[in-house]
Short mmCIF file of C-alpha atoms and ligand atoms in Angstrom, two decimals:
data_model
loop_
_atom_site.label_atom_id
_atom_site.label_comp_id
_atom_site.label_asym_id
_atom_site.label_seq_id
_atom_site.Cartn_x
_atom_site.Cartn_y
_atom_site.Cartn_z
CA MET A 1 111.14 90.05 107.12
CA ASN A 2 108.51 91.72 105.51
CA LYS A 3 104.78 91.07 105.65
CA LEU A 4 103.50 88.96 102.87
CA THR A 5 99.54 89.09 100.70
CA ILE A 6 98.06 86.03 101.89
CA PRO A 7 98.92 84.20 97.96
CA LEU A 8 95.55 83.17 95.86
CA ALA A 9 92.98 83.91 98.60
CA ASP A 10 90.39 84.83 96.43
CA LYS A 11 90.42 80.72 95.66
CA SER A 12 88.76 78.27 97.86
CA SER A 13 91.09 76.43 99.34
CA SER A 14 88.56 73.39 98.76
CA GLU A 15 88.75 74.10 95.11
CA ILE A 16 92.18 73.90 94.83
CA PHE A 17 92.42 70.56 96.66
CA GLU A 18 90.11 69.30 94.39
CA GLN A 19 91.61 70.55 90.68
CA CYS A 20 94.63 68.68 91.98
CA VAL A 21 92.92 65.42 92.99
CA ARG A 22 91.52 65.40 90.10
CA GLY A 23 94.82 65.42 88.47
CA TYR A 24 95.08 61.58 90.07
CA ARG A 25 93.58 58.43 86.55
CA ASP A 26 92.49 56.13 89.78
CA THR A 27 89.18 57.24 89.90
CA LYS A 28 88.99 55.27 93.16
CA LYS A 29 91.60 56.71 94.53
CA VAL A 30 90.16 60.33 93.85
CA ARG A 31 86.16 59.83 95.06
CA LYS A 32 88.61 58.82 98.67
CA LEU A 33 90.46 61.75 98.15
CA LEU A 34 87.04 63.92 98.05
CA ARG A 35 85.72 62.89 101.05
CA TYR A 36 88.29 65.04 102.68
CA LYS A 37 86.73 67.70 100.70
CA LYS A 38 84.90 69.39 103.64
CA ASP A 39 87.59 68.95 105.80
CA VAL A 40 90.31 70.82 103.93
CA GLU A 41 87.28 73.60 104.04
CA SER A 42 87.09 73.49 107.22
CA SER A 43 91.07 73.06 108.45
CA ALA A 44 91.89 76.93 106.49
CA LYS A 45 88.72 78.14 107.95
CA ASN A 46 90.10 77.24 110.96
CA TYR A 47 93.18 77.88 110.32
CA LEU A 48 92.40 82.07 108.88
CA LYS A 49 91.33 82.14 112.93
CA TYR A 50 93.71 80.71 114.89
CA ILE A 51 97.34 80.63 112.53
CA PRO A 52 99.13 81.93 114.11
CA CYS A 53 98.56 83.69 117.51
CA ASP A 54 96.03 81.26 119.48
CA ILE A 55 97.70 77.23 118.00
CA GLU A 56 96.53 76.42 121.18
CA HIS A 57 93.31 76.22 120.07
CA TYR A 58 93.64 75.25 116.60
CA PRO A 59 91.21 71.99 116.14
CA GLN A 60 92.87 68.90 114.08
CA THR A 61 91.10 67.02 111.88
CA PRO A 62 90.90 63.40 112.27
CA VAL A 63 92.63 61.37 109.61
CA SER A 64 94.05 57.73 109.36
CA SER A 65 97.86 57.30 109.28
CA ASP A 66 96.68 55.58 105.42
CA ASP A 67 95.07 58.81 104.18
CA LYS A 68 97.35 60.86 105.60
CA GLU A 69 99.89 59.92 103.11
CA MET A 70 97.54 60.09 100.54
CA LEU A 71 96.50 63.29 101.46
CA VAL A 72 100.49 64.33 101.21
CA ASN A 73 101.26 62.93 98.20
CA VAL A 74 98.81 65.73 96.79
CA TYR A 75 101.28 68.44 97.60
CA LYS A 76 104.21 66.22 95.83
CA ASP A 77 102.61 64.42 93.25
CA LYS A 78 99.67 67.22 91.76
CA PHE A 79 100.95 70.64 93.34
CA SER A 80 104.72 70.48 93.82
CA LYS A 81 105.53 68.51 90.07
CA ALA A 82 106.07 70.50 87.45
CA SER A 83 104.29 67.71 85.29
CA PHE A 84 100.53 68.34 86.29
CA SER A 85 100.97 72.41 85.58
CA LYS A 86 97.12 73.33 87.05
CA GLY A 87 98.73 72.60 90.50
CA ARG A 88 102.26 73.61 89.69
CA ALA A 89 101.06 77.15 88.53
CA TYR A 90 99.54 77.96 91.95
CA TYR A 91 103.01 77.05 93.21
CA ASP A 92 104.84 79.29 91.14
CA LYS A 93 102.22 81.92 92.06
CA ILE A 94 102.95 81.03 96.07
CA LEU A 95 106.52 80.40 95.35
CA ALA A 96 107.19 84.50 93.71
CA GLY A 97 105.34 86.28 96.17
CA ALA A 98 108.52 87.82 98.17
CA SER A 99 109.38 88.98 94.85
CA GLY A 100 110.82 86.25 94.25
CA LYS A 101 113.19 86.14 97.77
CA CYS A 102 113.02 84.35 100.26
CA ALA A 103 109.96 85.50 102.71
CA ILE A 104 112.40 84.75 105.83
CA CYS A 105 115.72 85.83 105.26
CA SER A 106 115.20 88.27 102.72
CA ILE A 107 118.82 86.81 101.10
CA GLY A 108 118.27 83.97 99.64
CA ALA A 109 115.73 83.33 96.57
CA ALA A 110 113.04 81.09 97.19
CA SER A 111 113.16 77.82 95.63
CA THR A 112 110.83 76.07 97.87
CA LEU A 113 107.52 76.11 100.03
CA ASP A 114 107.33 75.51 103.04
CA HIS A 115 103.79 74.20 105.27
CA TYR A 116 105.08 76.46 107.98
CA LEU A 117 102.15 73.89 109.41
CA PRO A 118 103.95 70.86 108.78
CA LYS A 119 102.08 69.01 106.37
CA ALA A 120 102.41 65.33 108.03
CA GLU A 121 100.81 66.73 110.59
CA TYR A 122 98.46 68.92 108.50
CA PRO A 123 97.22 66.73 106.23
CA THR A 124 94.18 68.61 104.96
CA LEU A 125 96.22 72.15 104.74
CA CYS A 126 98.47 70.22 102.44
CA VAL A 127 97.70 72.20 99.27
CA PHE A 128 96.32 75.48 101.45
CA PRO A 129 98.43 78.43 100.10
CA ALA A 130 98.09 80.46 103.47
CA ASN A 131 100.11 77.58 104.98
CA LEU A 132 102.76 77.72 102.19
CA VAL A 133 105.68 80.19 102.43
CA PRO A 134 108.24 80.56 99.89
CA GLU A 135 111.65 80.06 101.62
CA CYS A 136 115.12 79.75 99.79
CA GLN A 137 116.72 76.14 100.37
CA SER A 138 118.42 76.85 103.23
CA CYS A 139 115.38 78.39 105.58
CA ASN A 140 113.13 75.85 104.75
CA LYS A 141 116.59 72.69 105.39
CA ASN A 142 116.59 75.13 109.20
CA LYS A 143 112.79 74.55 110.16
CA GLY A 144 112.43 71.09 108.88
CA ASP A 145 109.21 69.59 110.10
CA PHE A 146 109.29 72.37 113.58
CA ILE A 147 106.00 72.38 115.38
CA GLN A 148 105.04 74.12 118.64
CA ILE A 149 101.82 74.10 120.30
CA GLU A 150 102.75 76.58 122.59
CA ASN A 151 101.30 79.88 121.41
CA GLU A 152 104.78 81.42 122.50
CA LYS A 153 106.34 79.29 120.47
CA MET A 154 105.61 79.62 117.35
CA LEU A 155 107.30 80.99 114.70
CA LEU A 156 106.42 84.05 113.05
CA HIS A 157 104.00 84.38 110.17
CA PRO A 158 105.32 86.37 107.13
CA TYR A 159 101.01 86.36 105.87
CA PHE A 160 100.46 86.97 109.11
CA ASP A 161 102.74 88.61 111.87
CA ASP A 162 102.77 92.60 110.34
CA LEU A 163 106.08 93.19 112.04
CA SER A 164 106.82 96.49 109.81
CA ASP A 165 106.23 98.82 111.42
CA VAL A 166 108.49 98.37 114.76
CA ILE A 167 112.16 97.62 115.15
CA TRP A 168 113.04 94.17 116.75
CA LEU A 169 116.52 93.80 114.68
CA ASP A 170 119.35 95.76 116.18
CA GLY A 171 123.43 95.66 116.38
CA LYS A 172 126.31 96.49 117.77
CA LEU A 173 129.21 97.04 116.48
CA VAL A 174 132.66 95.47 117.70
CA PHE A 175 136.08 96.77 117.02
CA SER A 176 139.24 94.66 116.97
CA SER A 177 141.37 94.61 113.92
CA VAL A 178 138.61 95.00 111.80
CA ILE A 179 134.99 95.96 112.17
CA GLY A 180 132.29 93.40 113.21
CA ILE A 181 128.49 93.19 113.73
CA GLU A 182 126.56 91.70 117.01
CA TYR A 183 122.85 91.35 115.79
CA TYR A 184 120.13 90.77 118.81
CA ASN A 185 116.52 90.92 119.50
CA SER A 186 115.76 94.51 120.15
CA TYR A 187 111.79 93.75 120.98
CA THR A 188 110.26 93.95 123.88
CA SER A 189 106.32 95.45 123.70
CA ASP A 190 105.32 92.16 124.55
CA PRO A 191 106.80 88.88 125.66
CA VAL A 192 104.80 86.43 123.36
CA MET A 193 106.59 88.08 120.74
CA ALA A 194 109.71 88.54 121.70
CA SER A 195 110.00 84.63 122.45
CA ARG A 196 108.89 84.86 118.66
CA ILE A 197 110.98 86.23 117.41
CA SER A 198 113.98 84.64 118.89
CA LEU A 199 113.17 81.05 118.09
CA THR A 200 112.38 82.21 114.51
CA ILE A 201 116.11 84.04 114.64
CA GLU A 202 117.84 81.17 116.36
CA LYS A 203 115.50 77.89 114.48
CA TYR A 204 116.51 79.50 110.79
CA LYS A 205 120.04 80.60 112.07
CA LEU A 206 119.30 84.19 111.21
CA PHE A 207 122.17 85.83 113.14
CA PRO A 208 124.92 84.16 111.80
CA LEU A 209 124.03 84.85 107.87
CA PHE A 210 123.05 88.34 109.24
CA ALA A 211 126.74 88.95 110.15
CA ILE A 212 128.26 87.39 107.22
CA GLN A 213 125.72 90.07 104.71
CA ALA A 214 127.35 92.70 107.16
CA ASN A 215 131.05 91.94 107.16
CA SER A 216 131.36 91.75 103.04
CA ASP A 217 129.49 94.60 103.41
CA ILE A 218 131.60 96.47 106.01
CA SER A 219 134.90 94.84 104.17
CA ASN A 220 133.24 96.84 100.58
CA ASN A 221 133.03 99.77 102.33
CA ILE A 222 135.52 100.57 104.40
CA SER A 223 138.37 101.94 102.51
CA MET A 224 134.98 104.53 101.18
CA TRP A 225 134.55 105.07 104.47
CA ARG A 226 138.25 105.64 105.31
CA LYS A 227 138.46 108.27 101.92
CA GLN A 228 135.31 110.43 103.24
CA LEU A 229 136.43 110.65 106.17
CA GLN A 230 139.83 111.52 105.50
CA ASN A 231 138.59 114.21 102.33
CA THR A 232 134.99 115.85 104.14
CA GLY A 233 135.21 115.09 107.69
CA THR A 234 133.74 113.20 111.05
CA LYS A 235 130.04 115.30 109.92
CA GLN A 236 129.61 114.63 106.58
CA LEU A 237 130.21 111.06 107.28
CA ARG A 238 127.92 110.49 109.62
CA ILE A 239 125.14 112.41 107.21
CA TYR A 240 125.84 109.86 105.01
CA PHE A 241 125.65 106.76 107.89
CA SER A 242 122.23 108.72 108.16
CA ALA A 243 121.24 108.69 104.35
CA CYS A 244 122.13 105.05 103.99
CA ARG A 245 120.10 103.66 107.65
CA LEU A 246 117.19 106.29 105.87
CA SER A 247 117.58 103.91 102.78
CA ARG A 248 117.63 101.06 103.94
CA GLU A 249 114.70 101.25 106.43
CA GLU A 250 112.37 102.66 104.08
CA LYS A 251 112.57 99.11 102.30
CA ASP A 252 112.98 96.39 105.29
CA LEU A 253 113.25 98.54 109.01
CA ASN A 254 113.97 95.23 109.80
CA SER A 255 116.58 93.88 107.39
CA TRP A 256 120.58 93.14 108.13
CA SER A 257 121.55 96.22 106.30
CA SER A 258 119.00 98.80 108.46
CA ALA A 259 119.92 97.09 111.35
CA LEU A 260 123.63 97.54 110.53
CA TYR A 261 123.37 101.58 109.35
CA ARG A 262 121.22 101.70 112.87
CA ALA A 263 124.62 100.56 114.13
CA LEU A 264 127.13 102.40 112.55
CA GLU A 265 125.31 105.84 112.71
CA ARG A 266 124.80 105.29 116.56
CA GLN A 267 128.59 104.01 117.02
CA CYS A 268 129.75 106.87 114.24
CA ASP A 269 132.33 107.96 117.17
CA GLU A 270 134.08 104.84 117.81
CA VAL A 271 134.00 103.84 114.07
CA ILE A 272 135.84 107.32 113.69
CA ASP A 273 138.32 106.69 116.49
CA TRP A 274 138.77 103.03 114.41
CA LEU A 275 139.55 104.51 111.24
CA ASN A 276 141.99 106.81 112.40
CA ASN A 277 143.70 104.23 114.43
CA ASN A 278 143.64 101.57 111.90
CA PRO A 279 144.92 103.46 108.30
ZN1 ZN B 301 116.17 82.41 103.97
#
């Protein structure tokens, strides 16, 4: 997961909210919704102050249950719906934020926006860009309406958590009739962050997803590694794994493939033994 820039940061959240609300023809509804304009603005300001590291102190805006539904519907009717082009233009811009990929797994295409704080619980944030994360269908479904109010249980937030300079994803190769990999969370610096990383991995079911990608990569490349070992020797294979690792790490230190090539380089002797014994 790479850190992303907060989308539409130059736009005021209440301005986006008002543009969406004014898309309704029912003037009574518009008036009623616009009464929340100030709350929308203050919720956004507090969000930038407290999320995701101090959610325990985030002051929630009180909203009646009837109004909750009305506010949530602003997102459905006037933000995500293609027929309301003004809101949908914002939606599409946020969706493209991770180069069109899912901001969580970096594997699937971003096809939905996830409300980091669920809209049903935090309706005044329903069209606030910093609360909307581009995700693939599978990640969005896995997360669902997950919400915890303890700091160590907050999922990683791609707009606020910057882990791009530290390795938190690693892997150990396992050898049987094939070469496989077991991924693990290698982050130990701070217990709160370590817990948040583990919860994110678990909630989004990232390890099985990463293992599928890694197994496919191994299976596609194994005959080439064998040929390389036969033709150029053990030293060259080790150099090759190292070069692959470096080029992947340049893009994302914690991608499934960076962790895979770290493991291949680290366990190169075992890989060579396995290749020699499994011709
Ligand atoms: Zn995903």
